[in-house]
CSV table of C-alpha atoms in Angstrom, one decimal:
chain,number,residue,atom,x,y,z
A,227,MET,CA,0.0,-0.1,0.0
A,228,LYS,CA,1.9,3.1,-1.2
A,229,PRO,CA,0.6,6.6,-0.6
A,230,ILE,CA,-0.7,8.3,-3.8
A,231,GLY,CA,1.4,11.3,-2.8
A,232,GLN,CA,3.1,13.0,0.1
A,233,VAL,CA,3.0,16.6,1.3
A,234,PRO,CA,6.3,17.9,2.6
A,235,ILE,CA,6.7,19.2,6.0
A,236,ARG,CA,7.1,22.8,4.7
A,237,SER,CA,3.5,22.6,3.2
A,238,THR,CA,1.9,24.6,6.3
A,239,GLN,CA,-1.4,25.8,4.9
A,240,ARG,CA,-3.2,22.6,5.5
A,241,ARG,CA,-1.5,22.0,8.8
A,242,LEU,CA,-2.7,25.5,10.1
A,243,ARG,CA,-6.1,24.8,8.9
A,244,VAL,CA,-6.2,21.6,10.9
A,245,LEU,CA,-4.6,23.2,14.0
A,246,ALA,CA,-7.1,26.1,13.9
A,247,SER,CA,-10.0,23.4,13.8
A,248,ALA,CA,-8.4,21.6,16.7
A,249,LEU,CA,-8.1,24.7,18.8
A,250,ARG,CA,-11.8,25.9,18.0
A,251,ASP,CA,-13.5,22.7,18.3
A,252,ARG,CA,-11.4,21.2,21.2
A,253,ILE,CA,-14.3,21.8,23.7
A,254,ARG,CA,-17.4,20.7,21.5
A,255,ARG,CA,-16.0,17.5,20.0
A,256,SER,CA,-18.3,15.0,18.7
A,257,THR,CA,-17.5,11.3,18.6
A,258,LEU,CA,-17.8,8.6,16.1
A,259,TRP,CA,-21.2,7.6,17.6
A,260,GLY,CA,-22.4,11.0,16.5
A,261,ILE,CA,-21.9,10.0,13.0
A,262,SER,CA,-25.7,9.2,11.8
A,263,THR,CA,-24.8,8.0,8.2
A,264,PHE,CA,-23.7,4.7,9.2
A,265,GLU,CA,-25.8,2.1,7.0
A,266,PRO,CA,-26.0,-1.8,7.5
A,267,VAL,CA,-24.5,-3.8,4.6
A,268,GLY,CA,-26.5,-7.0,4.8
A,269,PRO,CA,-29.5,-8.4,6.9
A,270,THR,CA,-30.1,-8.8,10.4
A,271,GLU,CA,-30.1,-12.5,11.4
A,272,ILE,CA,-31.6,-14.7,14.2
A,273,LEU,CA,-28.9,-17.2,15.1
A,274,PRO,CA,-29.0,-20.6,17.0
A,275,ARG,CA,-27.1,-20.9,20.4
A,276,ALA,CA,-26.7,-23.5,23.2
A,277,PRO,CA,-27.3,-22.4,26.6
A,278,ALA,CA,-24.4,-21.7,28.8
A,279,VAL,CA,-22.8,-24.2,31.1
A,280,CYS,CA,-23.2,-22.9,34.6
A,281,ASP,CA,-24.4,-23.1,38.1
A,282,ALA,CA,-27.7,-21.2,38.5
A,283,ASP,CA,-27.3,-20.9,42.1
A,284,GLN,CA,-24.4,-18.4,41.5
A,285,PHE,CA,-26.5,-15.8,39.8
A,286,ASP,CA,-27.4,-14.1,43.2
A,287,ARG,CA,-23.6,-12.9,43.3
A,288,VAL,CA,-24.1,-10.8,40.3
A,289,LEU,CA,-24.0,-7.1,41.4
A,290,ALA,CA,-23.9,-5.3,38.0
A,291,CYS,CA,-23.3,-5.9,34.3
A,292,GLY,CA,-20.6,-4.5,32.0
A,293,PHE,CA,-21.7,-1.6,29.9
A,294,ASP,CA,-24.8,-0.9,32.0
A,295,LEU,CA,-26.6,-3.9,30.6
A,296,ASP,CA,-29.6,-5.3,32.6
A,297,VAL,CA,-28.7,-7.7,35.1
A,298,LYS,CA,-32.0,-9.9,34.8
A,299,ALA,CA,-31.9,-9.7,30.9
A,300,GLU,CA,-28.1,-10.7,30.9
A,301,ILE,CA,-28.9,-13.8,33.0
A,302,ALA,CA,-31.9,-14.8,31.2
A,303,SER,CA,-29.9,-14.7,27.9
A,304,LEU,CA,-27.6,-17.5,29.1
A,305,ALA,CA,-30.5,-19.9,28.7
A,306,SER,CA,-31.8,-18.5,25.5
A,307,THR,CA,-31.4,-20.8,22.3
A,308,THR,CA,-31.2,-18.0,19.8
A,309,PHE,CA,-29.6,-14.6,19.7
A,310,SER,CA,-29.7,-11.5,17.2
A,311,GLY,CA,-27.0,-11.1,14.5
A,312,THR,CA,-26.1,-7.8,12.9
A,313,PRO,CA,-24.3,-6.9,9.7
A,314,ALA,CA,-21.3,-4.6,9.1
A,315,GLU,CA,-22.0,-0.9,8.7
A,316,CYS,CA,-20.4,1.6,6.5
A,317,CYS,CA,-20.1,5.4,6.3
A,318,ARG,CA,-18.5,7.5,3.6
A,319,LEU,CA,-17.0,10.5,5.2
A,320,GLY,CA,-15.6,12.2,2.0
A,321,GLU,CA,-12.9,14.7,2.3
A,322,CYS,CA,-11.2,14.7,5.8
A,323,THR,CA,-7.9,14.9,7.5
A,324,LEU,CA,-6.7,12.2,10.1
A,325,VAL,CA,-4.7,13.8,13.0
A,326,GLY,CA,-3.7,11.1,15.6
A,327,GLY,CA,-7.0,9.5,16.7
A,328,THR,CA,-9.2,12.2,15.3
A,329,ILE,CA,-11.0,12.5,11.9
A,330,VAL,CA,-11.6,16.2,10.9
A,331,THR,CA,-14.2,16.9,8.3
A,332,ALA,CA,-15.9,20.2,7.2
A,333,GLN,CA,-18.8,19.1,9.5
A,334,GLY,CA,-17.0,18.5,12.6
A,335,ARG,CA,-14.6,16.2,14.5
A,336,HIS,CA,-14.8,12.6,15.2
A,337,LEU,CA,-12.7,11.3,18.1
A,338,LEU,CA,-11.9,7.4,17.9
A,339,ARG,CA,-8.8,7.6,20.2
A,340,SER,CA,-7.3,10.4,22.5
A,341,LEU,CA,-3.9,11.3,21.3
A,342,PRO,CA,-1.7,14.5,21.5
A,343,GLU,CA,-2.5,16.2,18.2
A,344,TRP,CA,0.6,18.5,18.3
A,345,ARG,CA,2.7,15.4,17.9
A,346,SER,CA,0.7,14.2,15.0
A,347,LEU,CA,0.9,17.6,13.3
A,348,LEU,CA,4.7,17.5,13.5
A,349,SER,CA,4.7,14.2,11.4
A,350,ARG,CA,4.9,14.1,7.7
A,351,MET,CA,1.6,14.5,6.2
A,352,GLU,CA,0.4,11.8,3.7
A,353,SER,CA,-2.2,12.4,1.0
A,354,TYR,CA,-4.5,9.9,-0.6
A,355,ASP,CA,-7.3,10.4,-3.1
A,356,GLN,CA,-9.3,7.7,-1.6
A,357,ALA,CA,-8.7,5.4,1.5
A,358,THR,CA,-10.4,3.0,3.7
A,359,LEU,CA,-10.2,3.2,7.5
A,360,LEU,CA,-9.6,-0.2,9.2
A,361,ASN,CA,-10.2,0.8,13.0
A,362,THR,CA,-13.4,0.9,15.0
A,363,MET,CA,-13.3,3.1,18.2
A,364,GLN,CA,-13.6,0.0,20.2
A,365,GLY,CA,-10.6,-1.7,18.3
A,366,LEU,CA,-8.6,1.3,19.2
A,367,HIS,CA,-9.0,1.0,22.9
A,368,TYR,CA,-9.4,-2.7,23.7
A,369,PHE,CA,-7.1,-5.5,22.2
A,370,GLY,CA,-10.0,-7.8,22.4
A,371,HIS,CA,-12.1,-5.7,20.0
A,372,TRP,CA,-9.3,-5.3,17.6
A,373,LEU,CA,-8.8,-9.0,17.6
A,374,GLN,CA,-12.5,-10.1,17.4
A,375,ASP,CA,-13.8,-7.2,15.3
A,376,ASP,CA,-11.2,-5.4,13.4
A,377,CYS,CA,-9.0,-8.2,12.1
A,378,PRO,CA,-12.0,-9.9,10.6
A,379,LEU,CA,-13.2,-6.7,9.0
A,380,TYR,CA,-9.7,-6.4,7.5
A,381,GLU,CA,-10.4,-9.5,5.5
A,382,SER,CA,-13.6,-8.1,3.9
A,383,LEU,CA,-11.6,-4.9,3.0
A,384,ARG,CA,-8.6,-6.5,1.5
A,385,SER,CA,-9.6,-5.6,-2.2
A,386,GLU,CA,-9.7,-1.6,-1.3
A,387,THR,CA,-6.8,0.1,-2.7
A,388,VAL,CA,-5.5,2.0,0.4
A,389,LEU,CA,-6.1,0.6,3.9
A,390,LEU,CA,-5.2,2.8,6.8
A,391,SER,CA,-5.0,2.5,10.6
A,392,MET,CA,-4.9,5.1,13.1
A,393,PRO,CA,-1.9,4.6,15.8
A,394,ARG,CA,-3.1,1.8,18.3
A,395,PRO,CA,-1.9,1.2,21.7
A,396,HIS,CA,1.2,-0.8,22.2
A,397,TRP,CA,-0.1,-4.4,22.3
A,398,PRO,CA,2.9,-6.9,21.9
A,399,ASP,CA,0.5,-9.7,20.9
A,400,CYS,CA,-0.7,-8.0,17.8
A,401,ARG,CA,2.3,-8.8,15.6
A,402,VAL,CA,1.9,-12.4,16.3
A,403,TYR,CA,-1.6,-12.3,14.7
A,404,GLU,CA,-0.7,-9.7,12.0
A,405,ASN,CA,2.2,-11.9,10.5
A,406,ALA,CA,0.0,-15.1,10.8
A,407,PHE,CA,-3.0,-13.5,9.2
A,408,GLY,CA,-0.9,-11.8,6.5
A,409,GLN,CA,-2.3,-8.3,7.5
A,410,ASP,CA,-0.4,-5.0,6.9
A,411,TRP,CA,-1.9,-2.5,9.6
A,412,LYS,CA,-0.5,0.7,8.0
A,413,GLN,CA,-0.5,3.1,10.9
A,414,THR,CA,-1.1,6.9,9.9
A,415,ASP,CA,-0.4,9.8,12.2
A,416,PHE,CA,-1.4,12.5,9.7
A,417,ALA,CA,-3.1,12.3,6.5
A,418,HIS,CA,-5.3,14.2,4.0
A,419,VAL,CA,-7.9,11.9,2.2
A,420,GLY,CA,-10.0,13.0,-0.6
A,421,ASP,CA,-12.6,10.5,0.2
A,422,LEU,CA,-12.6,8.3,3.4
A,423,THR,CA,-14.8,5.4,3.9
A,424,ILE,CA,-15.0,4.0,7.4
A,425,TRP,CA,-16.5,0.6,8.6
A,426,ARG,CA,-17.6,-1.1,11.9
A,427,GLU,CA,-18.7,-4.7,12.5
A,428,LEU,CA,-19.2,-5.1,16.3
A,429,GLY,CA,-21.9,-7.6,16.2
A,430,TYR,CA,-22.4,-11.2,15.2
A,431,ASN,CA,-22.9,-12.8,11.8
A,432,ARG,CA,-22.2,-15.8,9.7
A,433,ASP,CA,-20.1,-14.0,7.3
A,434,LYS,CA,-17.9,-12.6,10.0
A,435,ALA,CA,-17.7,-16.0,11.7
A,436,ALA,CA,-16.5,-17.6,8.2
A,437,ARG,CA,-13.9,-14.9,8.2
A,438,ILE,CA,-12.6,-15.9,11.8
A,439,THR,CA,-12.6,-19.5,10.7
A,440,GLU,CA,-10.3,-18.5,7.8
A,441,LEU,CA,-8.0,-16.7,10.1
A,442,ARG,CA,-8.0,-19.7,12.4
A,443,GLY,CA,-6.6,-21.8,9.6
A,444,ARG,CA,-4.1,-19.2,8.7
A,445,LEU,CA,-2.8,-19.2,12.3
A,446,ARG,CA,-2.4,-23.0,12.3
A,447,ARG,CA,-0.6,-22.9,9.0
A,448,ALA,CA,1.8,-20.2,10.3
A,449,VAL,CA,2.4,-21.6,13.8
A,450,THR,CA,3.1,-25.4,13.3
A,451,ALA,CA,4.6,-26.2,16.7
A,452,ARG,CA,2.0,-27.3,19.3
A,453,SER,CA,2.2,-27.8,23.0
A,454,GLY,CA,0.1,-30.9,23.2
A,455,GLY,CA,-3.4,-29.4,23.5
A,456,GLN,CA,-3.9,-29.1,27.2
A,457,PRO,CA,-6.5,-26.8,28.8
A,458,VAL,CA,-5.0,-23.3,29.4
A,459,TYR,CA,-5.8,-20.4,32.0
A,460,ILE,CA,-4.9,-17.1,30.5
A,461,SER,CA,-4.1,-14.7,33.4
A,462,ARG,CA,-5.1,-11.0,33.3
A,463,GLY,CA,-1.8,-8.8,33.3
A,464,LYS,CA,-0.6,-7.8,36.5
A,465,PRO,CA,-1.9,-9.1,39.9
A,466,ASP,CA,-3.0,-5.5,41.2
A,467,GLU,CA,-5.2,-4.9,38.2
A,468,PRO,CA,-8.8,-4.0,39.3
A,469,ARG,CA,-10.5,-6.8,37.4
A,470,ASN,CA,-8.1,-9.5,38.7
A,471,MET,CA,-8.9,-11.8,41.5
A,472,SER,CA,-7.9,-11.2,45.2
A,473,ASN,CA,-6.8,-14.8,45.3
A,474,VAL,CA,-5.0,-14.9,41.9
A,475,THR,CA,-1.7,-16.5,43.1
A,476,ALA,CA,-3.7,-19.4,44.9
A,477,PHE,CA,-6.0,-19.8,41.8
A,478,LYS,CA,-3.0,-20.2,39.4
A,479,GLU,CA,-1.4,-22.9,41.6
A,480,ALA,CA,-4.8,-24.8,41.8
A,481,MET,CA,-5.0,-24.8,37.9
A,482,ARG,CA,-1.4,-25.9,37.5
A,483,LYS,CA,-2.2,-28.8,40.0
A,484,ALA,CA,-5.2,-29.8,37.8
A,485,GLY,CA,-3.0,-30.0,34.7
A,486,ILE,CA,-4.1,-26.7,33.3
A,487,ALA,CA,-1.4,-24.5,31.6
A,488,VAL,CA,-1.1,-20.9,33.2
A,489,LEU,CA,-0.2,-18.4,30.5
A,490,ASP,CA,0.6,-14.7,30.8
A,491,PRO,CA,-0.6,-12.6,27.6
A,492,GLY,CA,1.2,-9.6,26.4
A,493,ILE,CA,4.7,-11.3,25.8
A,494,GLY,CA,4.4,-10.7,22.1
A,495,ASN,CA,5.9,-13.9,20.9
A,496,ALA,CA,4.7,-17.0,19.1
A,497,GLU,CA,5.6,-19.3,22.1
A,498,MET,CA,2.3,-18.2,23.9
A,499,VAL,CA,0.4,-18.9,20.8
A,500,GLN,CA,1.9,-22.3,20.5
A,501,GLN,CA,0.8,-23.2,24.0
A,502,MET,CA,-2.8,-22.2,23.4
A,503,LEU,CA,-3.2,-23.5,19.9
A,504,ASP,CA,-5.7,-26.4,19.8
A,505,ALA,CA,-6.5,-26.2,23.6
A,506,PRO,CA,-9.8,-28.0,24.3
A,507,LEU,CA,-10.6,-25.4,26.9
A,508,VAL,CA,-9.6,-21.7,27.5
A,509,ILE,CA,-10.2,-20.2,31.0
A,510,ALA,CA,-10.0,-16.5,31.4
A,511,ILE,CA,-11.5,-13.6,33.4
A,512,GLU,CA,-13.9,-11.7,31.2
A,513,GLY,CA,-12.0,-9.2,29.0
A,514,SER,CA,-9.7,-8.9,26.2
A,515,GLN,CA,-7.4,-11.8,26.9
A,516,ALA,CA,-10.2,-14.2,26.5
A,517,CYS,CA,-10.5,-13.4,22.9
A,518,HIS,CA,-7.2,-15.4,22.2
A,519,GLY,CA,-9.4,-18.4,22.3
A,520,LEU,CA,-11.4,-17.3,19.1
A,521,TYR,CA,-8.3,-18.3,17.1
A,522,THR,CA,-6.4,-20.7,19.3
A,523,LEU,CA,-9.1,-22.9,20.8
A,524,ALA,CA,-9.5,-26.4,19.2
A,525,GLU,CA,-12.3,-27.2,16.9
A,526,GLY,CA,-15.3,-27.8,19.2
A,527,GLY,CA,-13.3,-26.4,22.2
A,528,SER,CA,-14.8,-24.3,24.9
A,529,PHE,CA,-14.5,-21.1,26.6
A,530,LEU,CA,-14.7,-21.0,30.6
A,531,ILE,CA,-15.2,-17.2,31.5
A,532,LEU,CA,-14.6,-16.1,35.0
A,533,GLN,CA,-17.0,-13.3,35.9
A,534,PRO,CA,-16.3,-10.4,38.3
A,535,PRO,CA,-19.6,-9.9,40.2
A,536,GLU,CA,-19.6,-6.2,39.3
A,537,ARG,CA,-19.0,-6.8,35.6
A,538,PHE,CA,-21.1,-9.6,34.3
A,539,TYR,CA,-20.8,-9.8,30.6
A,540,ASN,CA,-21.0,-12.7,28.2
A,541,PRO,CA,-20.1,-11.7,24.4
A,542,LEU,CA,-18.1,-14.7,23.9
A,543,HIS,CA,-21.2,-16.9,24.2
A,544,ASN,CA,-22.5,-15.7,21.0
A,545,TRP,CA,-19.1,-16.3,19.3
A,546,ALA,CA,-18.9,-19.7,20.7
A,547,ALA,CA,-22.1,-20.6,19.2
A,548,LEU,CA,-21.2,-19.3,15.7
A,549,LEU,CA,-17.9,-21.1,15.8
A,550,GLY,CA,-19.3,-24.5,17.0
A,551,MET,CA,-17.7,-24.1,20.6
A,552,GLY,CA,-18.9,-24.5,24.1
A,553,TYR,CA,-19.3,-21.8,26.7
A,554,GLY,CA,-19.4,-21.8,30.4
A,555,LEU,CA,-19.0,-19.4,33.4
A,556,VAL,CA,-18.2,-19.1,37.0
A,557,ILE,CA,-19.3,-16.1,38.9
A,558,GLY,CA,-16.9,-14.7,41.5
A,559,ARG,CA,-17.8,-13.5,45.0
A,560,LYS,CA,-17.2,-10.0,46.2
A,561,ASP,CA,-14.8,-9.4,48.9
A,562,GLY,CA,-14.1,-5.8,49.9
A,563,THR,CA,-12.9,-3.9,46.8
A,564,ARG,CA,-12.2,-6.9,44.8
A,565,PHE,CA,-13.5,-10.6,44.2
A,566,HIS,CA,-12.4,-14.1,44.4
A,567,ILE,CA,-13.0,-17.2,42.4
A,568,ASP,CA,-13.3,-20.7,44.0
A,569,PRO,CA,-11.0,-23.0,41.9
A,570,ASP,CA,-13.1,-26.0,42.8
A,571,GLU,CA,-16.1,-24.4,41.1
A,572,VAL,CA,-14.2,-23.7,38.0
A,573,LEU,CA,-12.8,-27.2,37.8
A,574,ARG,CA,-16.4,-28.7,38.1
A,575,ILE,CA,-17.5,-26.5,35.1
A,576,ALA,CA,-14.3,-27.3,33.3
A,577,ASP,CA,-15.1,-31.1,33.6
A,578,ARG,CA,-18.7,-30.5,32.2
A,579,LEU,CA,-17.3,-28.5,29.1
A,580,LEU,CA,-14.5,-31.1,28.4
A,581,ALA,CA,-17.2,-33.8,28.4
A,582,ARG,CA,-19.6,-32.2,26.0
């Protein structure tokens, strides 16, 4: 993907125009969600799903859901045998300037990711007649959304002439998947585009599932070494992170004694993927690191998601259904400012999932 042309740093007229817009509109920024011209590309689907594997007597531990979802509705959905799928959506913004994590158009500003605009304005300005932006707002903030939403979306956009990405957070594990998927995420700090198209595909549909299945195959062709296919527990970053367990050390030790591999994400090398690849079960606290399982789980494998009682959320239940996988969960107990998970409860659900 070569730039159609590049504007040298001495070309200051457009820089000054962008900078003036930044200063004028800094307070009254609009967001990507304010764009009303996204249009669905495809039908809405009603898709089949197996009920989640869980112990119903744990539901009284739930205190709140992630993203302000209704607790009763989220619990009820676990027993539902169908769910709603949604298509990708497209928006053609026309002429605009990309500055860091912001799209500046004649109509306003659309903030996808907060980045210092002064730094981006000092970069060399690129110029394109037409381009397609690969990022969603969610994919610029959360590794899991980049992996489950933006990477499959890339596959449907490969035929576009110019594909651009805004600067992403430093996620070391990205490069393992980029290399395996054959995806070139050209990150752009500062660019003028004569006609920009943006997409988002945050929901579930059969076509997206087919693209994930294709990427699963590419990962296996790229990473040929395997660890033996044992169940894995993917830990969540540093022990003191807010969404981590208060008994994380004891929990890891219990998993190891049960023959479950304990892995730390974010190391950015193929060894971690080798250990996860074709695991029959992936155990993880609800969050981005669980999304590794979309690509590494064995065919017909299962997710076991550990739920913080104040952030009950089950998006991988739908992906498990579309990919022919199982889904189970264990809900933690609140203890002070954090929560703990009983290893015995996890191992009981793990046995049920492995026996399905």
